[in-house]
Amino acid sequence: MIQNLMDGILTGSIISLGAIGLTMVMHMLRFANFAYAELLAIGAYAALVFDRLFAALVPVMDQAFGGLSLTWSLTLATLAAMAITGLSAVLIDWAIFKRIRQKADALSMVFASFGVALIIRNVITLIFGLKAELYSNDIAFAMVLSRDPLLLIKPDQVFVLVAALVLMTIFHLVLSRTTFGFALRAVAENPALAQVAGVPLARIIIVVWMIGGAFSAAAGVFYALTNHLSPLIGHNFLLPVFAATIVGGIGSVYGALLGGFIVGIASGLALQVLPSGYSPAMPFLIILAVLLVRPQGLFGEAEQT
Amino acid sequence: MIGIISYLAFFGTVASILAIAVLGLNLQWGNTGLFNGGVAAFFGAGAYGAMMLGGPADPLQFGAFELPYTIAFAGGIFLAALVAWAVGLLTLRLRHDYLAIATFGVAVALEAVARNAEWLTGGAKGMRGFPRPFEGLFEDQFTYNLAFLAFVVLILIAVYVGLERLVRSPYGRVLRAIREDEIAARSLGKNATRLRLEAFVLGSAIIGAAGVLYVSFYAFISPQDMAPILTFQIWAMLIVGGAGNNRGAVLGAFLIWGAWTSSGFLLAKFAPTAVQIYTGPIQYIMIGSVIVGMLLWRPQGLLPERIERTKTGNEAPGKTASQG
Amino acid sequence: MSGGNILTVAGIVAGYVKDLPILRGIDLAVRRNALTTIIGPNGAGKSTLIKTIAGLVPVSAGTVTLDDTPITGIRADRMADLGMAYVPQTDNIFKTLTIRQNLALVLRLSRRRETRLEELFDLFPPLKDKQGDRAASLSGGQRQMLAVAMALAREPSLILMDEPSAGLAPKAAAEVLDLAHRLTRDGVSILLVEQNVKQALRVSDHCYILAEGRNQLDGPAADILADPIVGEIYLGRRRMNDV
Ligand SMILES: Nc1ncnc2c1ncn2[C@@H]1O[C@H](COP(=O)(O)OP(=O)(O)OP(=O)(O)O)[C@@H](O)[C@H]1O
Ligand SMILES: [Mg+2]
């Protein structure tokens, strides 16, 4: 029970990071982007490439920090992956979504995003193969928190949770203190009014893709660090991040953060009653429950068709 | 010779079954503007529904009632329609994204059920031994396969004709009006939501019927048969053929299924083994590229929609009145 | 060249969807330091015209000129720098930000000093009292106040207002219109859309009537107010085209 709760919180922090950008682009560009979760996969694999590269160039960087499987090279690789993934997100929008947006309706955008997801996922499979990869082959030992009930936690997991919370706090400070943060929230709430108030919309959209990409990359690396890399990361996180945005209310950044934890914890606790094979379906049940009780989500405005 | 005819009959049967599913999707997406992100779920619901009702008795499993084919057929369609009704009821009054996400979710959820609920669905190994319809009437497999092809084609024609009539009726015009003009649709109020729900359920029932035919043909169903790629294939068929055009839907089904099977064949025959294990990903990239490429360069498809688009708000220009 | 006009609209054709113009050739001028009001039946295209001037609707023909500068087709976020402000009909404040943040955003984007905040609060004391609250908690009249305050923050030379009195109690409605009137005396020009015809025309200098995306009639507000036909139209007995 407590073990499931802890695992759920951890997964929740990863889902939250993935959902922050999704909720913003979904609201600003007004379409459900099914390619979004592939950014997690792009980030995780980009970090793998950079990690190997840095470790090969400067072998001393391949030293793990005590107890963690994290190394200097992986730390730098993660930052590089965040940048690369942010740029990829901007590039994909520019090359595909922006063009379709100009001549077709929102439905075509949703449709195209599925196609883009399929392409990204399988190109990753072609490059890296179907088998699961790890950043480090050293075995990371779990710490025993308690023997009865048995509670285990890996140092990597603690690190991931702390790092995710740090990222969220930084983002919160940006949102609540800076002009850029106000502008971002203004755009998230009402893009047309924000433009009238003098916010350069096109530039903000680019920045939102960058932030979304960077956070997704971090989420992808954090997942891979505590589990493993697989080309299916994007596919597996798609429904959870959508569930998080719907729980929180589309367009609400804080809603997405909270929604991510709710989805993670609910999925973790569900393991008490459901066999793990049903886990992929949990986010769907959560979505159904929200649509039934409060379709606009926790922090969302009532939205018409 | 018989080999080639056999193969063509086989190809034609599968392509026709998929074409029926594409027609169902066309009613939703092409005519009414509803996004179905879980075609595979409704296809699978039809197939599993029929199997549970008509499949051979199995002490380890619930269902498998060995009911007559017609009842199994109707039951499969009913299950697909029921799932569509539940999802539609929750999402159709909300922003269109919700339908896309919920239908995608229902596919993930039903696939999880198919994989895990062994007592109901046979789990990962699936269920086999569906009694193929009219099998007793034919002495050899070859004629049976031809007869089955004829049966499927007949149903395809019936669905096609039925949908063509529907689309051209006043009802079809209202559906298009809903698709074209959210604002006009909103003025229909509750009614628009009802009409959308009807179109969504009917389309899903047709996709379910395709699932029933699929299990009738293979006599076997497993979670693999409702994997997400099926949804993408059926979309690609519709967008290539031309959303909104039933003839295009059928054409797209045959073209894409032809491209899919022949690319699989060519890779198996000519590609080095190292590449062959990646046949799946290569084909998936093809499907993804077809979808994105069509949307970028020929969104109307090979056979564009023929019916006049309904226009609103530009009647004959009135004359300008006095300007004081 | 534009003489006493701060804004000139000439032959504007515009709409939300390609080949489906909502405005079908509109001409209009706003005199400097005057209150110009647009009236017309629902769906006439009044809001669309204002949005077009503000740069939010694609223009397919015609020109918009602000202070001798052609501004047709310029992005909405640049309009603010050119001295134009726009108060939308609905959703005209950021409900998830606090009142103070709403104003601070506009001030910071236009590089105005935050001391201007106090000046605005002096103009609208009720806003000062609630400055830390989310804008969603404001009453209808206070929301309009905040929306107008946001427009005024940058010290614009022209303000476009879309039905600022809609949904307000009669007293609050009158206050908003009086405010508009006072602002023009303080050197701001205003283009107003109103359904509240009688009250609006009483404080207006000039009036345009639109219907079906075209000019129908215009003249000094007092004349329009006295015109029996206008009354009839607003009672719905006659259609514009029969005038
Ligand atoms: N965002 C939009 N997209 C498409 N059409 C729109 C949009 N907004 C308005 N329209 C259409 O443009 C026409 C004119 O609308 P507009 O809002 O300009 O009228 P209005 O004169 O302001 O009416 P009201 O008095 O009701 O505010 C209407 O037919 C309306 O349906
Ligand atoms: Mg209006």
PDB file of C-alpha atoms in Angstrom, chain A residues 9-244:
ATOM      1  CA  ILE A   9       4.022   9.823  -6.312  1.00  0.00           C
ATOM      2  CA  LEU A  10       7.194   9.214  -8.285  1.00  0.00           C
ATOM      3  CA  THR A  11       5.345   8.366 -11.480  1.00  0.00           C
ATOM      4  CA  GLY A  12       3.057  11.298 -10.770  1.00  0.00           C
ATOM      5  CA  SER A  13       5.976  13.731 -10.743  1.00  0.00           C
ATOM      6  CA  ILE A  14       7.069  12.427 -14.140  1.00  0.00           C
ATOM      7  CA  ILE A  15       3.547  12.697 -15.569  1.00  0.00           C
ATOM      8  CA  SER A  16       3.250  16.244 -14.197  1.00  0.00           C
ATOM      9  CA  LEU A  17       6.405  17.352 -15.969  1.00  0.00           C
ATOM     10  CA  GLY A  18       5.083  15.852 -19.186  1.00  0.00           C
ATOM     11  CA  ALA A  19       1.673  17.460 -18.813  1.00  0.00           C
ATOM     12  CA  ILE A  20       2.826  21.065 -18.188  1.00  0.00           C
ATOM     13  CA  GLY A  21       3.659  21.774 -21.798  1.00  0.00           C
ATOM     14  CA  LEU A  22       0.822  19.686 -23.192  1.00  0.00           C
ATOM     15  CA  THR A  23      -1.842  21.617 -21.346  1.00  0.00           C
ATOM     16  CA  MET A  24      -0.413  24.898 -22.621  1.00  0.00           C
ATOM     17  CA  VAL A  25      -0.068  23.964 -26.290  1.00  0.00           C
ATOM     18  CA  MET A  26      -3.394  22.178 -26.249  1.00  0.00           C
ATOM     19  CA  HIS A  27      -5.080  25.317 -25.066  1.00  0.00           C
ATOM     20  CA  MET A  28      -3.187  27.807 -27.185  1.00  0.00           C
ATOM     21  CA  LEU A  29      -3.264  25.882 -30.437  1.00  0.00           C
ATOM     22  CA  ARG A  30      -6.643  24.349 -29.665  1.00  0.00           C
ATOM     23  CA  PHE A  31      -5.980  20.753 -30.605  1.00  0.00           C
ATOM     24  CA  ALA A  32      -5.227  17.513 -28.794  1.00  0.00           C
ATOM     25  CA  ASN A  33      -1.637  16.777 -29.717  1.00  0.00           C
ATOM     26  CA  PHE A  34      -1.114  13.016 -29.773  1.00  0.00           C
ATOM     27  CA  ALA A  35       2.514  13.460 -30.811  1.00  0.00           C
ATOM     28  CA  TYR A  36       3.318  15.369 -27.643  1.00  0.00           C
ATOM     29  CA  ALA A  37       4.288  12.383 -25.497  1.00  0.00           C
ATOM     30  CA  GLU A  38       6.870  11.375 -28.097  1.00  0.00           C
ATOM     31  CA  LEU A  39       8.892  14.321 -26.798  1.00  0.00           C
ATOM     32  CA  LEU A  40       9.549  12.200 -23.696  1.00  0.00           C
ATOM     33  CA  ALA A  41      11.031   9.503 -25.901  1.00  0.00           C
ATOM     34  CA  ILE A  42      13.066  12.009 -27.927  1.00  0.00           C
ATOM     35  CA  GLY A  43      14.433  13.460 -24.692  1.00  0.00           C
ATOM     36  CA  ALA A  44      15.280  10.119 -23.127  1.00  0.00           C
ATOM     37  CA  TYR A  45      17.133   8.883 -26.205  1.00  0.00           C
ATOM     38  CA  ALA A  46      18.853  12.209 -26.874  1.00  0.00           C
ATOM     39  CA  ALA A  47      20.200  12.018 -23.322  1.00  0.00           C
ATOM     40  CA  LEU A  48      21.430   8.487 -24.016  1.00  0.00           C
ATOM     41  CA  VAL A  49      23.362   9.661 -27.054  1.00  0.00           C
ATOM     42  CA  PHE A  50      24.880  12.667 -25.282  1.00  0.00           C
ATOM     43  CA  ASP A  51      25.700  10.573 -22.225  1.00  0.00           C
ATOM     44  CA  ARG A  52      27.678   8.071 -24.273  1.00  0.00           C
ATOM     45  CA  LEU A  53      29.318  10.920 -26.167  1.00  0.00           C
ATOM     46  CA  PHE A  54      30.394  12.876 -23.099  1.00  0.00           C
ATOM     47  CA  ALA A  55      31.529   9.736 -21.290  1.00  0.00           C
ATOM     48  CA  ALA A  56      33.643   8.740 -24.281  1.00  0.00           C
ATOM     49  CA  LEU A  57      35.151  12.220 -24.679  1.00  0.00           C
ATOM     50  CA  VAL A  58      35.881  12.822 -21.007  1.00  0.00           C
ATOM     51  CA  PRO A  59      35.970   9.457 -19.224  1.00  0.00           C
ATOM     52  CA  VAL A  60      36.241  10.970 -15.738  1.00  0.00           C
ATOM     53  CA  MET A  61      32.734  12.317 -16.159  1.00  0.00           C
ATOM     54  CA  ASP A  62      31.432   8.764 -16.172  1.00  0.00           C
ATOM     55  CA  GLN A  63      31.728   8.524 -12.373  1.00  0.00           C
ATOM     56  CA  ALA A  64      28.431   7.916 -10.642  1.00  0.00           C
ATOM     57  CA  PHE A  65      27.491  10.133  -7.682  1.00  0.00           C
ATOM     58  CA  GLY A  66      27.390   8.054  -4.519  1.00  0.00           C
ATOM     59  CA  GLY A  67      24.463   5.642  -4.577  1.00  0.00           C
ATOM     60  CA  LEU A  68      22.932   7.131  -7.726  1.00  0.00           C
ATOM     61  CA  SER A  69      23.343   5.856 -11.241  1.00  0.00           C
ATOM     62  CA  LEU A  70      23.536   9.501 -12.234  1.00  0.00           C
ATOM     63  CA  THR A  71      26.895  10.690 -13.527  1.00  0.00           C
ATOM     64  CA  TRP A  72      28.270  14.067 -14.512  1.00  0.00           C
ATOM     65  CA  SER A  73      27.995  13.113 -18.133  1.00  0.00           C
ATOM     66  CA  LEU A  74      24.348  12.091 -17.752  1.00  0.00           C
ATOM     67  CA  THR A  75      23.609  15.337 -15.919  1.00  0.00           C
ATOM     68  CA  LEU A  76      25.060  17.387 -18.750  1.00  0.00           C
ATOM     69  CA  ALA A  77      23.455  15.055 -21.284  1.00  0.00           C
ATOM     70  CA  THR A  78      20.072  15.698 -19.703  1.00  0.00           C
ATOM     71  CA  LEU A  79      20.507  19.450 -20.033  1.00  0.00           C
ATOM     72  CA  ALA A  80      21.582  19.025 -23.648  1.00  0.00           C
ATOM     73  CA  ALA A  81      18.619  16.713 -24.275  1.00  0.00           C
ATOM     74  CA  MET A  82      16.250  19.302 -22.813  1.00  0.00           C
ATOM     75  CA  ALA A  83      17.556  21.886 -25.260  1.00  0.00           C
ATOM     76  CA  ILE A  84      17.483  19.513 -28.230  1.00  0.00           C
ATOM     77  CA  THR A  85      13.971  18.313 -27.431  1.00  0.00           C
ATOM     78  CA  GLY A  86      12.733  21.877 -27.065  1.00  0.00           C
ATOM     79  CA  LEU A  87      14.183  22.682 -30.468  1.00  0.00           C
ATOM     80  CA  SER A  88      12.654  19.518 -31.951  1.00  0.00           C
ATOM     81  CA  ALA A  89       9.254  20.566 -30.658  1.00  0.00           C
ATOM     82  CA  VAL A  90       9.614  23.993 -32.306  1.00  0.00           C
ATOM     83  CA  LEU A  91      10.852  22.372 -35.499  1.00  0.00           C
ATOM     84  CA  ILE A  92       7.995  19.851 -35.683  1.00  0.00           C
ATOM     85  CA  ASP A  93       5.477  22.633 -35.150  1.00  0.00           C
ATOM     86  CA  TRP A  94       7.081  24.729 -37.840  1.00  0.00           C
ATOM     87  CA  ALA A  95       7.487  21.937 -40.382  1.00  0.00           C
ATOM     88  CA  ILE A  96       4.119  20.246 -39.951  1.00  0.00           C
ATOM     89  CA  PHE A  97       1.549  21.619 -37.526  1.00  0.00           C
ATOM     90  CA  LYS A  98       1.932  25.253 -38.491  1.00  0.00           C
ATOM     91  CA  ARG A  99       1.392  24.458 -42.149  1.00  0.00           C
ATOM     92  CA  ILE A 100      -1.668  22.353 -41.515  1.00  0.00           C
ATOM     93  CA  ARG A 101      -2.994  24.951 -39.076  1.00  0.00           C
ATOM     94  CA  GLN A 102      -2.895  27.517 -41.866  1.00  0.00           C
ATOM     95  CA  LYS A 103      -5.167  25.643 -44.197  1.00  0.00           C
ATOM     96  CA  ALA A 104      -7.185  23.080 -42.298  1.00  0.00           C
ATOM     97  CA  ASP A 105      -9.322  22.660 -39.203  1.00  0.00           C
ATOM     98  CA  ALA A 106      -8.426  21.465 -35.720  1.00  0.00           C
ATOM     99  CA  LEU A 107      -9.555  17.941 -36.539  1.00  0.00           C
ATOM    100  CA  SER A 108      -6.879  17.620 -39.221  1.00  0.00           C
ATOM    101  CA  MET A 109      -4.321  18.738 -36.650  1.00  0.00           C
ATOM    102  CA  VAL A 110      -5.309  15.959 -34.256  1.00  0.00           C
ATOM    103  CA  PHE A 111      -5.135  13.545 -37.140  1.00  0.00           C
ATOM    104  CA  ALA A 112      -1.708  14.777 -38.253  1.00  0.00           C
ATOM    105  CA  SER A 113      -0.384  14.535 -34.698  1.00  0.00           C
ATOM    106  CA  PHE A 114      -1.162  10.805 -34.684  1.00  0.00           C
ATOM    107  CA  GLY A 115       0.805  10.429 -37.924  1.00  0.00           C
ATOM    108  CA  VAL A 116       3.724  12.401 -36.501  1.00  0.00           C
ATOM    109  CA  ALA A 117       3.708  10.240 -33.356  1.00  0.00           C
ATOM    110  CA  LEU A 118       3.794   7.073 -35.438  1.00  0.00           C
ATOM    111  CA  ILE A 119       6.744   8.362 -37.450  1.00  0.00           C
ATOM    112  CA  ILE A 120       8.786   9.551 -34.452  1.00  0.00           C
ATOM    113  CA  ARG A 121       8.195   6.380 -32.445  1.00  0.00           C
ATOM    114  CA  ASN A 122       9.226   4.075 -35.243  1.00  0.00           C
ATOM    115  CA  VAL A 123      12.200   6.112 -36.382  1.00  0.00           C
ATOM    116  CA  ILE A 124      13.459   5.816 -32.798  1.00  0.00           C
ATOM    117  CA  THR A 125      12.842   2.067 -33.002  1.00  0.00           C
ATOM    118  CA  LEU A 126      14.804   1.849 -36.240  1.00  0.00           C
ATOM    119  CA  ILE A 127      17.747   3.757 -34.794  1.00  0.00           C
ATOM    120  CA  PHE A 128      17.914   2.271 -31.303  1.00  0.00           C
ATOM    121  CA  GLY A 129      16.236  -1.106 -31.717  1.00  0.00           C
ATOM    122  CA  LEU A 130      13.304  -2.595 -29.916  1.00  0.00           C
ATOM    123  CA  LYS A 131      15.116  -3.824 -26.832  1.00  0.00           C
ATOM    124  CA  ALA A 132      15.115  -1.855 -23.618  1.00  0.00           C
ATOM    125  CA  GLU A 133      18.250   0.180 -22.835  1.00  0.00           C
ATOM    126  CA  LEU A 134      19.702   1.533 -19.617  1.00  0.00           C
ATOM    127  CA  TYR A 135      21.826   4.612 -18.999  1.00  0.00           C
ATOM    128  CA  SER A 136      24.016   2.623 -16.687  1.00  0.00           C
ATOM    129  CA  ASN A 137      24.444  -1.103 -16.387  1.00  0.00           C
ATOM    130  CA  ASP A 138      25.607  -0.857 -12.788  1.00  0.00           C
ATOM    131  CA  ILE A 139      22.983  -2.163 -10.468  1.00  0.00           C
ATOM    132  CA  ALA A 140      21.493   0.564  -8.331  1.00  0.00           C
ATOM    133  CA  PHE A 141      20.744  -0.824  -4.913  1.00  0.00           C
ATOM    134  CA  ALA A 142      17.514   0.047  -3.209  1.00  0.00           C
ATOM    135  CA  MET A 143      17.460   1.368   0.333  1.00  0.00           C
ATOM    136  CA  VAL A 144      15.245  -0.463   2.758  1.00  0.00           C
ATOM    137  CA  LEU A 145      13.062   2.097   4.505  1.00  0.00           C
ATOM    138  CA  SER A 146      11.240  -0.451   6.577  1.00  0.00           C
ATOM    139  CA  ARG A 147      11.126  -4.221   6.743  1.00  0.00           C
ATOM    140  CA  ASP A 148       7.557  -4.666   7.845  1.00  0.00           C
ATOM    141  CA  PRO A 149       5.805  -3.651   5.760  1.00  0.00           C
ATOM    142  CA  LEU A 150       8.623  -3.922   3.265  1.00  0.00           C
ATOM    143  CA  LEU A 151       9.358  -0.488   1.826  1.00  0.00           C
ATOM    144  CA  LEU A 152      12.089  -0.020  -0.749  1.00  0.00           C
ATOM    145  CA  ILE A 153      13.282   3.127  -2.428  1.00  0.00           C
ATOM    146  CA  LYS A 154      16.162   3.646  -4.792  1.00  0.00           C
ATOM    147  CA  PRO A 155      18.418   6.689  -4.459  1.00  0.00           C
ATOM    148  CA  ASP A 156      17.651   7.404  -8.132  1.00  0.00           C
ATOM    149  CA  GLN A 157      13.981   7.649  -7.278  1.00  0.00           C
ATOM    150  CA  VAL A 158      14.626  10.135  -4.498  1.00  0.00           C
ATOM    151  CA  PHE A 159      16.779  12.175  -6.852  1.00  0.00           C
ATOM    152  CA  VAL A 160      14.098  12.144  -9.576  1.00  0.00           C
ATOM    153  CA  LEU A 161      11.395  13.292  -7.200  1.00  0.00           C
ATOM    154  CA  VAL A 162      13.573  16.101  -5.843  1.00  0.00           C
ATOM    155  CA  ALA A 163      14.700  17.170  -9.307  1.00  0.00           C
ATOM    156  CA  ALA A 164      11.126  17.192 -10.603  1.00  0.00           C
ATOM    157  CA  LEU A 165       9.989  19.299  -7.660  1.00  0.00           C
ATOM    158  CA  VAL A 166      12.873  21.709  -8.210  1.00  0.00           C
ATOM    159  CA  LEU A 167      11.937  22.146 -11.865  1.00  0.00           C
ATOM    160  CA  MET A 168       8.305  22.743 -10.932  1.00  0.00           C
ATOM    161  CA  THR A 169       9.284  25.281  -8.284  1.00  0.00           C
ATOM    162  CA  ILE A 170      11.456  27.194 -10.721  1.00  0.00           C
ATOM    163  CA  PHE A 171       8.618  27.231 -13.216  1.00  0.00           C
ATOM    164  CA  HIS A 172       6.217  28.373 -10.532  1.00  0.00           C
ATOM    165  CA  LEU A 173       8.517  31.271  -9.625  1.00  0.00           C
ATOM    166  CA  VAL A 174       8.769  32.251 -13.278  1.00  0.00           C
ATOM    167  CA  LEU A 175       4.988  32.132 -13.672  1.00  0.00           C
ATOM    168  CA  SER A 176       4.200  34.091 -10.543  1.00  0.00           C
ATOM    169  CA  ARG A 177       6.996  36.676 -10.525  1.00  0.00           C
ATOM    170  CA  THR A 178       8.188  37.550 -14.002  1.00  0.00           C
ATOM    171  CA  THR A 179       6.616  39.550 -16.801  1.00  0.00           C
ATOM    172  CA  PHE A 180       7.215  36.567 -19.012  1.00  0.00           C
ATOM    173  CA  GLY A 181       5.291  34.407 -16.538  1.00  0.00           C
ATOM    174  CA  PHE A 182       2.326  36.787 -16.516  1.00  0.00           C
ATOM    175  CA  ALA A 183       2.391  36.882 -20.300  1.00  0.00           C
ATOM    176  CA  LEU A 184       2.448  33.108 -20.450  1.00  0.00           C
ATOM    177  CA  ARG A 185      -0.502  32.761 -18.113  1.00  0.00           C
ATOM    178  CA  ALA A 186      -2.346  35.453 -20.027  1.00  0.00           C
ATOM    179  CA  VAL A 187      -1.815  33.607 -23.301  1.00  0.00           C
ATOM    180  CA  ALA A 188      -2.816  30.323 -21.701  1.00  0.00           C
ATOM    181  CA  GLU A 189      -6.083  31.855 -20.554  1.00  0.00           C
ATOM    182  CA  ASN A 190      -7.032  33.969 -23.543  1.00  0.00           C
ATOM    183  CA  PRO A 191      -4.674  34.142 -26.527  1.00  0.00           C
ATOM    184  CA  ALA A 192      -6.602  36.860 -28.392  1.00  0.00           C
ATOM    185  CA  LEU A 193      -6.848  39.157 -25.384  1.00  0.00           C
ATOM    186  CA  ALA A 194      -3.179  38.580 -24.598  1.00  0.00           C
ATOM    187  CA  GLN A 195      -2.320  39.725 -28.084  1.00  0.00           C
ATOM    188  CA  VAL A 196      -4.455  42.820 -27.670  1.00  0.00           C
ATOM    189  CA  ALA A 197      -2.656  43.538 -24.402  1.00  0.00           C
ATOM    190  CA  GLY A 198       0.585  43.546 -26.382  1.00  0.00           C
ATOM    191  CA  VAL A 199       1.913  40.019 -25.893  1.00  0.00           C
ATOM    192  CA  PRO A 200       3.752  38.857 -29.038  1.00  0.00           C
ATOM    193  CA  LEU A 201       1.802  35.641 -29.538  1.00  0.00           C
ATOM    194  CA  ALA A 202       3.971  33.964 -32.172  1.00  0.00           C
ATOM    195  CA  ARG A 203       7.087  34.341 -30.026  1.00  0.00           C
ATOM    196  CA  ILE A 204       5.339  33.068 -26.916  1.00  0.00           C
ATOM    197  CA  ILE A 205       4.159  29.959 -28.772  1.00  0.00           C
ATOM    198  CA  ILE A 206       7.742  29.166 -29.728  1.00  0.00           C
ATOM    199  CA  VAL A 207       8.849  29.592 -26.122  1.00  0.00           C
ATOM    200  CA  VAL A 208       6.002  27.377 -24.924  1.00  0.00           C
ATOM    201  CA  TRP A 209       7.123  24.609 -27.267  1.00  0.00           C
ATOM    202  CA  MET A 210      10.669  25.033 -25.949  1.00  0.00           C
ATOM    203  CA  ILE A 211       9.563  24.793 -22.334  1.00  0.00           C
ATOM    204  CA  GLY A 212       7.207  21.911 -23.036  1.00  0.00           C
ATOM    205  CA  GLY A 213       9.932  20.067 -24.926  1.00  0.00           C
ATOM    206  CA  ALA A 214      12.504  20.668 -22.191  1.00  0.00           C
ATOM    207  CA  PHE A 215      10.205  19.493 -19.402  1.00  0.00           C
ATOM    208  CA  SER A 216       9.146  16.455 -21.417  1.00  0.00           C
ATOM    209  CA  ALA A 217      12.778  15.583 -22.011  1.00  0.00           C
ATOM    210  CA  ALA A 218      13.418  15.774 -18.278  1.00  0.00           C
ATOM    211  CA  ALA A 219      10.392  13.548 -17.687  1.00  0.00           C
ATOM    212  CA  GLY A 220      11.664  11.054 -20.264  1.00  0.00           C
ATOM    213  CA  VAL A 221      15.133  10.940 -18.687  1.00  0.00           C
ATOM    214  CA  PHE A 222      13.663  10.610 -15.191  1.00  0.00           C
ATOM    215  CA  TYR A 223      11.504   7.713 -16.299  1.00  0.00           C
ATOM    216  CA  ALA A 224      14.386   6.002 -18.057  1.00  0.00           C
ATOM    217  CA  LEU A 225      16.623   6.527 -15.025  1.00  0.00           C
ATOM    218  CA  THR A 226      14.188   4.820 -12.672  1.00  0.00           C
ATOM    219  CA  ASN A 227      12.955   2.210 -15.166  1.00  0.00           C
ATOM    220  CA  HIS A 228      14.484   1.794 -18.604  1.00  0.00           C
ATOM    221  CA  LEU A 229      14.506   3.310 -22.076  1.00  0.00           C
ATOM    222  CA  SER A 230      12.130   1.940 -24.652  1.00  0.00           C
ATOM    223  CA  PRO A 231      10.750   3.359 -27.898  1.00  0.00           C
ATOM    224  CA  LEU A 232       7.326   2.892 -26.326  1.00  0.00           C
ATOM    225  CA  ILE A 233       7.906   5.548 -23.640  1.00  0.00           C
ATOM    226  CA  GLY A 234       5.879   8.057 -25.645  1.00  0.00           C
ATOM    227  CA  HIS A 235       3.073   5.634 -26.315  1.00  0.00           C
ATOM    228  CA  ASN A 236       2.892   4.573 -22.684  1.00  0.00           C
ATOM    229  CA  PHE A 237       2.823   8.117 -21.325  1.00  0.00           C
ATOM    230  CA  LEU A 238       0.338   9.486 -23.843  1.00  0.00           C
ATOM    231  CA  LEU A 239      -2.820   8.601 -21.977  1.00  0.00           C
ATOM    232  CA  PRO A 240      -1.435   9.516 -18.524  1.00  0.00           C
ATOM    233  CA  VAL A 241      -0.399  13.020 -19.637  1.00  0.00           C
ATOM    234  CA  PHE A 242      -3.744  13.577 -21.351  1.00  0.00           C
ATOM    235  CA  ALA A 243      -5.497  12.391 -18.205  1.00  0.00           C
ATOM    236  CA  ALA A 244      -3.430  14.845 -16.157  1.00  0.00           C
TER     237      ALA A 244
END
